[in-house]
Amino acid sequence: MYRYDEYDRTFVAERVAQFRDQVRRRLAGELTEDEFRALRLMNGLYLQLHAYMLRVAIPYGTLSSRQLRMLAHIARRYDRGFGHFTTRQNIQYNWIKLDEAPDLLADLAAVEMHGLQTSGNCIRNVTADHWAGVAPDEIEDPRIWCEIIRQWSTLHPEFSFLPRKFKVAVTGAPNDRAAVKVHDIGIRMHRNEAGEVGFEIIVGGGLGRTPMIGKTIRPFLPKRHLLSYLEAILRVYNEFGRRDNLFKSRIKILVHEIGAAEMTRRVEEEWALIRGGALDLPIETIAAIAAQFTPPPYASQPEGVAEIDALRFGEPGFARWLKTNVAAHREPGYAIVTLSLKPEGGPPGDASAAQMDAVADLADRHSFGEIRVTHEQNLILPDVPRVALPALWRALTALNLATPNAGKVTDLICCPGLDYCSLANARSIPVSQRLTLRFNDLARVHDIGDLKIKMSGCINACGHHHVGHIGLLGVDKGGEEFYQITLGGSAESDASLGAILGPAVSSAAVVDAVETIVDTYLAERRTGERFLDTYRRVGAEPFKERLYAAA
Amino acid sequence: MSKAQPALQILTANRLADGAVVYLTAVGTWATEIGQSVVAREEKAASALLARGQNDAATAVVVGPYLIAALEGAEGPRAASLREQIRAAGPSQPVADAVATAVGLAYP
């Protein structure tokens, strides 16, 4: 994985020292909150519902065991013993003390981490397919390009005060696991007819109060032009994006208002002025970054593993886990393992310091010391020899990290909601806990099959409800929590926005409502159909009838 | 809330140094317990609380003081809205360490 060079190390250390002085001046009353707010946000420190909240970037979702141990240390030393993995491949701590924040950032810097680009109207932490480098369907590792974008965007003087925040996601595989169509810029690597690898550039996707699926403005961009092309898009956005209305300030609104064709024209016009210039990427530069993402030293592994075969028949829990949480790896004899942060009754995405330490140890033992963080709020061990699966399953079971539900009804993604967030209108975590308790029969969960529930506690949509097969949006109705239900969303290659099913339901009724929707699917489905397939075939009516019939 | 009831208000903020949720007390200090809040029963008193809070914000004691609706309870005032109840009492569900403890993990 990428290691800091001297430039990175010096830069991050200088930022910590600078912030330490800013905190000192704030505590001494030399800076007002108005003056200080932007400074702390540039370091990822928010003032949230309960206290200061620190958001730490996990660039392209890749962590070393050493870094994960530091995240555990921070949870224990500076917070209440746990952290929350978010839909943006970040981790958040909820009770950070301002006067301890500089020491915390120095600890993070010691393992090449920080909270930069996790707040403010800049280019945010770039996200990637969490199976980068190991997925069998991958063309090339997207993290190489994420790191190149990171180096270009960090402290970019022209793009430090954009109209609004700006999110970029990259996938190197045809099956989109990075939700590239709902980002400000989505980048999809593919091969053109000549067999060359390049990028499809998708612009203007996003969720929030005005959800949009991104539009392709360039079907194929040769690799060396990536940065100049991104620079052209950002310049067009910086010039024409709206600064007069916060709710219309994202690039998706600009693309929507002027249309994809006009957006393309403006970007191409800008690009013509800068292409082939200083941002042109020499092959040697790309190769030097790529060298930091070389695969680990895989060894030849046995074809069959007798213990796996025995356990598969003897242990239903292992058989289910193997089916949902273990995925094929590009290297024979290896597997990609999802560690579920969605245990029955647990808050989605939360991990305790003890769990983080234990996962770091397991990564060292079974996965070349590497861990991934997914936008679906789970962890991944990317490089596990199949022969180690039984031992890993036992260890993860003891840690409550082996719930066999990856991609299933209880693998829901969920924002912090009103339990933690100043912006929220309703709670989301308790609803997700009740859902995992309701769907706690694993045989039933597996029968229901692939089903993504995504829930947000407000219209800002951090829980991606618009692209949930079932989306839940918390709303406040006269001081009571209600939940609006959408069906039919998807964030994958077949991206679509969910449609509102009908009137919002009360907190007391929402779990029953989800169960009714699931039961309707089970009654309507044809052999082999996922929830989304059935919904797309039969439409909303059968669901509406069953759900609202009694009302 | 019916209009016949007097609107009770208390003043809350976050403490600057550690971010803790705090409430202004009758003696002008800031307490972490909402029950110790001083209650304003009419607008003039509420404005006085807010002015006091803004002064403490200007002198780097607290951040972002604002008035919230309160109800009287046996143990002193409590927050009227769900948001402020959660702010006063903490998240409404067990956190990850509780889940970890439940499965026998040592929580340091």
XYZ file of C-alpha atoms in Angstrom:
659
model
C 0.000 0.000 0.000
C 0.941 3.645 -0.407
C 3.499 4.955 2.094
C 4.114 8.630 2.735
C 7.175 10.158 1.178
C 9.141 12.960 2.814
C 6.844 15.590 1.289
C 3.675 13.945 2.664
C 5.241 13.430 6.094
C 6.409 17.027 6.389
C 3.119 18.423 5.147
C 0.987 16.435 7.601
C 3.350 17.218 10.503
C 3.209 20.914 9.669
C -0.571 20.817 9.613
C -0.639 19.231 13.084
C 1.719 21.914 14.424
C -0.339 24.644 12.780
C -3.569 23.259 14.238
C -1.978 22.930 17.679
C -1.272 26.648 17.626
C -4.759 27.446 16.337
C -6.316 25.426 19.186
C -4.072 27.187 21.692
C -5.180 30.563 20.389
C -8.851 29.522 20.412
C -8.676 28.279 24.011
C -6.911 31.501 25.012
C -9.731 33.519 23.468
C -7.536 34.984 20.732
C -9.701 33.448 18.004
C -13.502 33.629 17.958
C -15.574 30.593 17.042
C -16.415 32.235 13.725
C -12.710 32.555 12.973
C -11.862 29.104 14.270
C -14.697 27.015 12.808
C -13.277 26.839 9.285
C -9.828 25.998 10.670
C -11.013 23.047 12.742
C -13.237 21.793 9.904
C -10.212 21.747 7.593
C -8.806 19.180 10.017
C -11.987 17.115 10.181
C -13.132 18.385 13.582
C -16.861 19.134 13.705
C -19.011 20.317 16.608
C -21.781 17.737 16.643
C -24.828 16.928 18.750
C -22.928 15.716 21.825
C -19.435 17.152 21.497
C -16.644 17.631 18.984
C -16.665 14.873 16.385
C -13.525 13.943 14.476
C -13.783 12.415 11.022
C -10.627 10.583 9.980
C -10.000 9.834 6.308
C -9.238 6.280 5.256
C -8.056 7.009 1.717
C -9.652 4.622 -0.782
C -10.684 2.448 2.167
C -7.285 0.817 2.682
C -5.784 0.405 6.161
C -2.706 -1.348 7.483
C -2.933 -3.324 10.729
C -0.696 -0.697 12.311
C -3.130 2.035 11.325
C -6.131 0.079 12.597
C -4.381 -0.405 15.951
C -3.903 3.349 16.107
C -7.611 3.859 15.390
C -8.302 1.527 18.327
C -5.866 3.453 20.509
C -7.606 6.713 19.617
C -11.014 5.243 20.482
C -9.663 4.176 23.855
C -7.439 7.121 24.712
C -9.457 10.048 23.370
C -13.018 8.755 23.069
C -15.444 6.261 24.584
C -13.883 3.058 23.325
C -15.423 2.779 19.874
C -15.531 4.361 16.442
C -18.129 4.547 13.685
C -17.227 3.548 10.127
C -19.181 5.691 7.680
C -20.533 5.431 4.136
C -17.603 7.579 2.980
C -14.786 5.212 3.949
C -14.068 7.332 7.014
C -14.140 6.649 10.733
C -15.799 9.051 13.174
C -15.228 9.568 16.879
C -18.050 11.238 18.731
C -16.682 12.698 21.941
C -13.344 14.311 21.112
C -12.075 17.045 23.416
C -10.783 20.132 21.651
C -7.827 20.510 23.990
C -6.747 16.920 23.206
C -7.330 17.108 19.451
C -3.769 18.231 18.549
C -2.252 15.240 20.397
C -4.751 12.967 18.687
C -3.808 14.327 15.252
C -0.123 13.848 16.077
C -0.856 10.202 16.956
C -2.679 9.799 13.649
C 0.166 11.440 11.722
C 2.559 8.883 13.231
C 0.742 6.226 11.178
C 0.294 8.436 8.090
C -3.313 9.392 8.748
C -5.243 12.640 9.222
C -8.628 14.314 9.050
C -7.865 16.474 6.018
C -10.421 16.657 3.208
C -13.134 15.173 5.402
C -14.971 18.477 5.693
C -15.349 21.799 3.950
C -15.985 22.796 0.361
C -12.982 21.011 -1.084
C -12.334 17.779 -2.966
C -13.046 15.201 -0.272
C -11.319 11.948 0.557
C -11.474 9.908 -2.676
C -13.278 6.589 -2.352
C -12.799 3.327 -4.233
C -14.097 -0.180 -4.745
C -13.353 -1.947 -1.440
C -12.251 -5.002 -3.396
C -9.608 -2.970 -5.228
C -6.616 -5.058 -6.225
C -8.222 -8.391 -5.339
C -11.520 -8.587 -7.250
C -11.616 -11.228 -10.005
C -13.510 -8.887 -12.350
C -11.074 -6.000 -11.953
C -9.300 -4.455 -14.929
C -6.799 -2.428 -12.900
C -6.391 -1.356 -9.291
C -8.362 1.927 -8.904
C -6.345 2.978 -5.835
C -3.432 4.017 -8.036
C -5.709 6.668 -9.549
C -7.254 7.554 -6.194
C -3.774 8.277 -4.850
C -2.877 10.339 -7.921
C -6.109 12.321 -7.448
C -5.310 12.664 -3.733
C -1.901 14.166 -4.473
C -3.367 16.562 -7.027
C -6.347 17.629 -4.909
C -4.766 18.030 -1.457
C -4.194 21.746 -0.893
C -5.068 22.505 -4.521
C -5.133 26.315 -4.290
C -7.770 26.748 -6.963
C -10.174 24.224 -5.459
C -9.981 24.926 -1.724
C -13.141 27.065 -1.729
C -15.493 25.399 -4.159
C -19.210 26.245 -4.179
C -19.735 23.076 -2.112
C -18.050 19.809 -1.121
C -16.922 17.556 -3.953
C -16.801 13.766 -3.897
C -14.967 11.516 -6.326
C -15.213 7.714 -6.509
C -13.229 5.319 -8.697
C -13.893 1.752 -9.755
C -11.562 -0.454 -11.752
C -14.154 -3.155 -12.361
C -17.277 -3.490 -14.509
C -19.378 -4.407 -11.455
C -19.649 -1.125 -9.609
C -18.999 -1.534 -5.889
C -18.053 2.122 -5.382
C -21.392 3.760 -6.269
C -19.692 5.869 -8.949
C -22.961 7.052 -10.484
C -24.000 8.905 -7.332
C -20.832 10.938 -6.838
C -19.938 14.422 -8.087
C -17.458 12.655 -10.352
C -17.553 8.914 -10.885
C -14.652 7.283 -12.691
C -15.052 3.854 -14.228
C -12.068 2.100 -15.770
C -12.758 0.068 -18.842
C -11.196 -1.150 -22.065
C -12.028 0.518 -25.365
C -12.402 -1.298 -28.681
C -8.653 -1.043 -29.285
C -8.053 -2.856 -25.975
C -6.609 0.201 -24.212
C -7.531 0.854 -20.598
C -8.991 4.274 -19.838
C -11.763 6.000 -17.955
C -15.434 6.676 -18.412
C -16.081 10.041 -16.747
C -19.458 10.419 -15.062
C -20.434 13.809 -13.648
C -23.243 15.233 -11.570
C -24.470 12.275 -9.575
C -25.385 12.682 -5.951
C -27.940 12.033 -3.241
C -29.082 14.566 -0.625
C -32.240 16.557 -1.103
C -32.007 16.458 -4.912
C -30.826 12.967 -5.869
C -29.392 12.533 -9.353
C -27.774 9.735 -11.321
C -24.540 11.007 -12.892
C -24.227 11.608 -16.632
C -21.384 10.309 -18.754
C -19.640 13.304 -20.292
C -16.726 11.356 -21.753
C -17.032 7.654 -22.573
C -13.286 7.089 -22.840
C -10.422 9.168 -21.489
C -6.834 7.931 -21.943
C -5.092 7.501 -18.592
C -2.465 10.191 -18.952
C -5.154 12.877 -19.288
C -6.960 12.105 -16.031
C -5.788 15.078 -14.000
C -6.129 17.686 -16.740
C -9.639 16.450 -17.461
C -10.617 16.535 -13.769
C -9.095 20.005 -13.524
C -11.255 21.126 -16.459
C -14.419 19.764 -14.770
C -13.548 21.438 -11.468
C -12.837 24.744 -13.241
C -16.216 24.681 -14.956
C -17.888 23.869 -11.633
C -15.908 26.510 -9.771
C -16.971 29.135 -12.289
C -20.590 28.165 -12.928
C -21.632 26.258 -9.785
C -24.084 28.267 -7.697
C -22.838 30.055 -4.619
C -26.079 31.951 -3.971
C -28.103 28.984 -2.755
C -26.659 26.254 -0.543
C -29.246 23.756 -1.731
C -28.346 24.295 -5.378
C -24.602 24.469 -5.021
C -23.532 20.925 -5.916
C -22.320 20.121 -9.421
C -25.346 17.865 -9.963
C -27.558 20.983 -10.040
C -25.281 22.663 -12.596
C -25.294 19.573 -14.822
C -29.045 19.271 -14.435
C -29.675 22.939 -15.229
C -27.430 23.256 -18.289
C -27.740 19.649 -19.456
C -25.102 16.980 -20.003
C -24.366 18.121 -23.575
C -23.629 21.708 -22.547
C -21.618 20.497 -19.541
C -19.564 18.326 -21.880
C -19.031 21.249 -24.237
C -17.838 23.558 -21.462
C -15.522 20.925 -19.980
C -14.048 20.024 -23.362
C -13.535 23.707 -24.148
C -11.680 24.235 -20.871
C -9.757 21.011 -21.342
C -8.555 22.077 -24.783
C -6.672 24.916 -23.059
C -4.832 22.733 -20.544
C -4.539 19.239 -21.994
C -1.032 18.042 -22.620
C 0.327 20.610 -20.155
C 1.806 20.333 -16.688
C -0.916 17.921 -15.557
C -0.105 15.377 -18.235
C 0.886 12.221 -16.382
C 4.187 10.716 -17.504
C 4.293 6.925 -17.609
C 7.077 6.939 -14.998
C 4.914 8.867 -12.515
C 2.031 6.442 -12.937
C 4.427 3.510 -12.603
C 5.956 4.919 -9.413
C 2.536 5.190 -7.748
C 1.466 1.806 -9.128
C 4.561 0.248 -7.563
C 3.143 1.181 -4.159
C 0.128 -1.015 -4.816
C 1.885 -4.183 -5.917
C 0.098 -7.331 -4.724
C 1.422 -9.070 -1.593
C 3.627 -12.167 -1.995
C 0.933 -14.763 -2.584
C 1.991 -18.369 -2.074
C 0.732 -21.441 -3.822
C -2.260 -22.731 -1.869
C -3.920 -26.160 -1.788
C -6.861 -26.650 -4.159
C -9.341 -28.194 -1.760
C -9.443 -27.729 1.987
C -10.827 -30.782 3.790
C -11.714 -28.827 6.922
C -13.852 -26.401 4.899
C -15.756 -29.266 3.332
C -16.332 -30.861 6.728
C -17.440 -27.618 8.385
C -19.709 -26.691 5.514
C -21.851 -29.744 6.226
C -21.443 -29.816 9.978
C -21.846 -26.144 10.831
C -24.760 -24.262 9.235
C -23.300 -20.989 10.548
C -20.036 -21.621 8.720
C -21.852 -22.688 5.553
C -23.881 -19.468 5.533
C -20.837 -17.328 6.272
C -18.944 -19.006 3.439
C -21.811 -18.224 1.100
C -22.314 -14.541 1.958
C -19.177 -13.183 3.599
C -16.495 -15.007 1.617
C -15.975 -13.933 -1.993
C -13.829 -15.205 -4.826
C -10.342 -13.697 -5.097
C -8.361 -13.096 -8.260
C -5.560 -15.267 -6.885
C -6.242 -19.035 -6.724
C -6.440 -20.369 -3.165
C -7.269 -16.965 -1.654
C -10.539 -15.346 -0.597
C -11.950 -11.901 0.203
C -13.661 -11.960 3.605
C -16.282 -9.446 4.782
C -16.345 -8.783 8.524
C -19.915 -7.793 9.292
C -20.339 -4.676 11.410
C -24.085 -5.407 11.399
C -24.520 -7.863 14.274
C -28.016 -8.645 15.491
C -29.087 -5.656 17.569
C -25.867 -3.708 17.051
C -25.434 -0.158 15.710
C -24.374 -0.506 12.045
C -20.769 0.471 11.394
C -19.653 0.696 15.015
C -16.529 -1.167 16.131
C -15.078 -1.221 19.622
C -11.386 -0.649 20.308
C -11.073 -4.305 21.313
C -12.609 -5.423 18.018
C -10.303 -3.128 16.034
C -7.227 -4.469 17.816
C -8.365 -8.043 17.277
C -9.050 -7.419 13.572
C -5.570 -5.906 13.206
C -4.104 -9.105 14.718
C -6.200 -11.263 12.379
C -5.067 -9.181 9.409
C -1.448 -9.781 10.388
C -2.057 -13.494 10.756
C -4.258 -14.092 7.703
C -4.268 -11.132 5.293
C -0.763 -9.663 4.875
C -1.588 -7.008 7.483
C -4.168 -5.238 5.329
C -7.782 -4.266 6.047
C -10.387 -2.527 3.924
C -13.269 -0.306 4.951
C -16.395 -0.411 2.797
C -18.928 2.312 2.026
C -21.461 -0.256 3.195
C -19.957 0.102 6.681
C -18.217 -3.248 6.973
C -14.565 -4.260 7.204
C -12.793 -6.596 4.816
C -9.760 -8.826 5.015
C -8.768 -8.807 1.349
C -6.166 -11.559 1.086
C -7.112 -14.593 3.157
C -5.756 -18.025 2.168
C -8.753 -20.362 1.918
C -6.968 -22.801 4.174
C -7.233 -20.220 6.986
C -11.001 -19.720 6.631
C -12.083 -22.105 9.419
C -9.722 -20.554 11.957
C -10.687 -17.051 10.852
C -14.396 -17.854 11.094
C -13.963 -19.102 14.671
C -11.998 -16.004 15.647
C -14.505 -13.655 14.014
C -17.431 -15.478 15.631
C -15.864 -14.849 19.047
C -15.569 -11.171 18.120
C -19.206 -10.901 16.960
C -17.901 -10.062 13.480
C -19.038 -13.193 11.634
C -22.751 -12.500 11.160
C -23.381 -14.175 7.779
C -25.376 -11.319 6.291
C -23.179 -9.480 3.760
C -25.510 -8.110 1.063
C -28.591 -9.419 2.864
C -31.562 -7.735 4.511
C -29.753 -7.057 7.796
C -26.585 -5.693 6.139
C -28.211 -2.286 6.197
C -26.391 0.948 5.893
C -27.440 3.637 8.233
C -26.353 7.154 9.095
C -25.746 8.123 12.755
C -29.142 9.854 12.797
C -30.583 11.868 15.639
C -28.605 9.867 18.199
C -25.430 11.675 17.105
C -26.108 14.202 14.385
C -27.108 17.866 14.663
C -28.753 17.787 11.245
C -30.936 14.713 11.759
C -34.705 14.825 12.119
C -35.186 11.273 13.336
C -33.201 8.386 14.732
C -31.906 5.746 12.366
C -29.707 3.455 14.483
C -32.495 2.193 16.779
C -34.650 1.396 13.728
C -31.813 -0.585 12.164
C -31.311 -2.420 15.465
C -34.979 -3.354 15.562
C -34.763 -4.512 11.940
C -31.797 -6.789 12.660
C -33.680 -8.209 15.641
C -36.802 -8.803 13.550
C -34.847 -10.518 10.776
C -32.717 -12.592 13.124
C -33.557 -15.979 11.620
C -30.551 -16.581 9.389
C -32.294 -19.254 7.317
C -34.975 -16.675 6.512
C -32.371 -13.981 5.834
C -30.690 -16.267 3.301
C -34.034 -17.201 1.750
C -34.849 -13.500 1.257
C -31.536 -13.168 -0.552
C -29.836 -10.038 -1.830
C -31.602 -7.031 -0.408
C -30.121 -3.676 0.479
C -31.878 -1.495 3.024
C -30.408 1.976 3.391
C -31.569 4.467 5.963
C -30.981 8.166 6.605
C -32.142 10.280 9.520
C -32.595 13.356 7.344
C -32.820 14.566 3.787
C -29.045 14.943 3.465
C -29.009 11.202 2.768
C -25.734 10.108 4.377
C -27.409 6.691 4.657
C -27.945 6.616 0.849
C -31.687 5.878 1.196
C -32.418 6.959 -2.386
C -30.351 4.053 -3.700
C -31.541 1.397 -1.269
C -33.623 -1.440 -2.690
C -35.683 -0.390 0.311
C -34.892 3.152 1.426
C -35.960 4.636 4.742
C -35.868 8.370 5.389
C -36.510 9.681 8.880
C -38.748 12.751 9.047
C -40.104 14.823 11.903
C -43.880 15.139 11.898
C -44.936 17.466 14.675
C -42.241 16.217 17.009
C -42.839 12.527 16.174
C -40.414 10.330 14.223
C -41.844 9.034 10.946
C -40.181 7.138 8.117
C -40.736 7.644 4.418
C -40.256 4.476 2.385
C -38.790 4.327 -1.109
C -38.444 1.197 -3.222
C -36.328 0.305 -6.227
C -33.116 2.234 -5.717
C -29.682 0.900 -6.617
C -26.171 2.329 -6.369
C -24.555 -0.300 -8.564
C -23.997 -0.594 -12.305
C -27.790 -0.564 -12.808
C -28.077 2.604 -10.681
C -31.562 3.958 -10.086
C -33.335 6.188 -7.608
C -36.033 4.731 -5.413
C -39.634 5.916 -5.714
C -41.695 6.936 -2.702
C -44.175 4.174 -1.919
C -46.803 6.173 -0.022
C -47.348 8.104 3.201
C -44.598 7.911 5.814
C -45.121 5.387 8.602
C -44.615 5.875 12.327
C -41.596 4.639 14.221
C -43.787 1.996 15.856
C -44.946 0.770 12.426
C -41.759 0.964 10.372
C -40.328 -2.474 11.154
C -43.681 -4.137 10.421
C -43.841 -2.119 7.194
C -40.450 -3.403 6.050
C -41.498 -6.941 6.893
C -44.712 -6.513 4.880
C -42.659 -5.301 1.912
C -40.310 -8.267 2.216
C -43.254 -10.681 2.507
C -44.822 -9.133 -0.588
C -41.615 -9.745 -2.486
C -41.508 -13.375 -1.288
C -45.072 -13.875 -2.498
C -44.449 -12.231 -5.875
C -40.955 -13.387 -6.765
C -40.156 -15.796 -9.554
C -37.336 -18.299 -9.284
C -33.969 -16.603 -9.114
C -35.320 -13.077 -8.769
C -33.706 -10.706 -6.306
C -35.930 -8.184 -4.507
C -34.920 -5.503 -7.003
C -35.719 -7.720 -10.002
C -39.194 -8.457 -8.679
C -39.838 -4.810 -7.897
C -38.744 -3.764 -11.360
C -41.002 -6.390 -12.928
C -44.167 -5.892 -10.882
C -43.817 -2.228 -9.917
C -44.943 -0.561 -6.717
C -48.605 -1.551 -6.759
C -48.499 -4.958 -5.008
C -46.292 -3.466 -2.277
C -48.538 -0.439 -1.905
C -51.662 -2.589 -1.717
C -50.283 -4.878 0.981
C -48.754 -2.100 3.042
C -51.545 0.423 2.979
C -54.516 -1.959 2.672
C -55.186 -1.906 6.385
C -54.974 1.875 6.661
C -47.650 21.924 23.521
C -50.814 23.854 24.340
C -50.651 27.606 24.239
C -52.138 27.947 27.712
C -48.936 26.500 29.228
C -46.165 29.003 29.901
C -43.226 28.321 27.582
C -40.298 27.414 29.802
C -36.840 27.900 28.405
C -33.345 26.956 29.468
C -29.975 27.815 27.967
C -27.623 25.217 26.572
C -24.241 25.296 24.823
C -21.113 23.181 24.395
C -18.155 23.751 26.659
C -15.306 25.110 24.551
C -12.413 22.996 25.815
C -13.998 19.545 25.764
C -17.218 20.049 23.803
C -19.428 18.725 26.626
C -23.126 19.595 26.464
C -23.746 22.110 29.241
C -26.622 24.097 30.749
C -26.597 27.472 32.459
C -27.377 27.260 36.187
C -28.980 29.759 38.545
C -25.577 30.823 39.880
C -24.239 31.524 36.379
C -22.058 28.444 36.087
C -22.417 25.722 33.446
C -23.513 22.225 34.503
C -23.515 18.998 32.515
C -26.785 17.931 34.200
C -29.863 19.418 32.560
C -31.699 19.183 35.879
C -29.504 21.939 37.271
C -30.581 24.437 34.596
C -32.022 27.788 35.527
C -35.492 28.163 33.998
C -36.765 31.282 32.258
C -40.535 31.595 32.532
C -41.015 34.589 30.267
C -39.241 36.106 27.273
C -37.429 38.840 29.149
C -35.811 36.311 31.474
C -34.956 34.111 28.497
C -33.247 37.033 26.757
C -31.212 37.656 29.884
C -30.064 34.009 29.905
C -29.091 34.221 26.249
C -27.156 37.443 26.836
C -25.306 35.755 29.680
C -24.493 32.813 27.415
C -23.302 35.032 24.603
C -20.996 36.761 27.034
C -19.522 33.379 28.024
C -19.172 32.510 24.347
C -17.295 35.770 23.740
C -14.924 34.987 26.610
C -14.150 31.487 25.323
C -16.001 29.494 27.970
C -18.710 27.928 25.810
C -19.618 27.627 22.117
C -22.945 28.301 20.417
C -25.360 29.038 23.292
C -29.059 28.742 22.437
C -32.384 28.557 24.238
C -34.393 25.354 24.267
C -37.932 24.556 25.321
C -38.088 22.804 28.693
C -40.601 20.953 30.832
C -40.625 20.843 34.598
C -40.006 17.459 36.150
C -39.534 15.946 39.574
C -35.744 16.166 39.143
C -35.691 19.675 37.782
C -36.169 20.851 34.218
C -35.878 18.480 31.285
C -35.790 18.981 27.537
C -39.048 19.146 25.609
C -37.815 17.939 22.204
C -36.476 14.496 21.381
C -33.329 16.072 19.919
C -32.553 17.876 23.168
C -33.472 14.839 25.260
C -30.872 12.837 23.315
C -28.383 15.664 23.651
C -28.947 15.710 27.415
C -28.844 11.963 27.993
C -26.612 10.630 25.205
C -27.425 8.216 22.366
C -30.593 6.238 22.910
C -29.119 2.834 22.117
C -26.266 0.724 23.431
C -22.969 1.644 21.834
C -20.463 -0.758 20.345
C -18.602 -1.398 23.569
C -21.841 -2.571 25.166
C -22.367 -4.955 22.270
C -18.783 -6.148 22.587
C -19.214 -6.666 26.317
C -22.361 -8.644 25.649
C -20.384 -11.179 23.647
C -17.673 -11.430 26.280
C -15.038 -9.114 24.841
C -12.877 -7.333 27.315
C -13.548 -3.618 27.157
C -10.456 -1.806 28.368
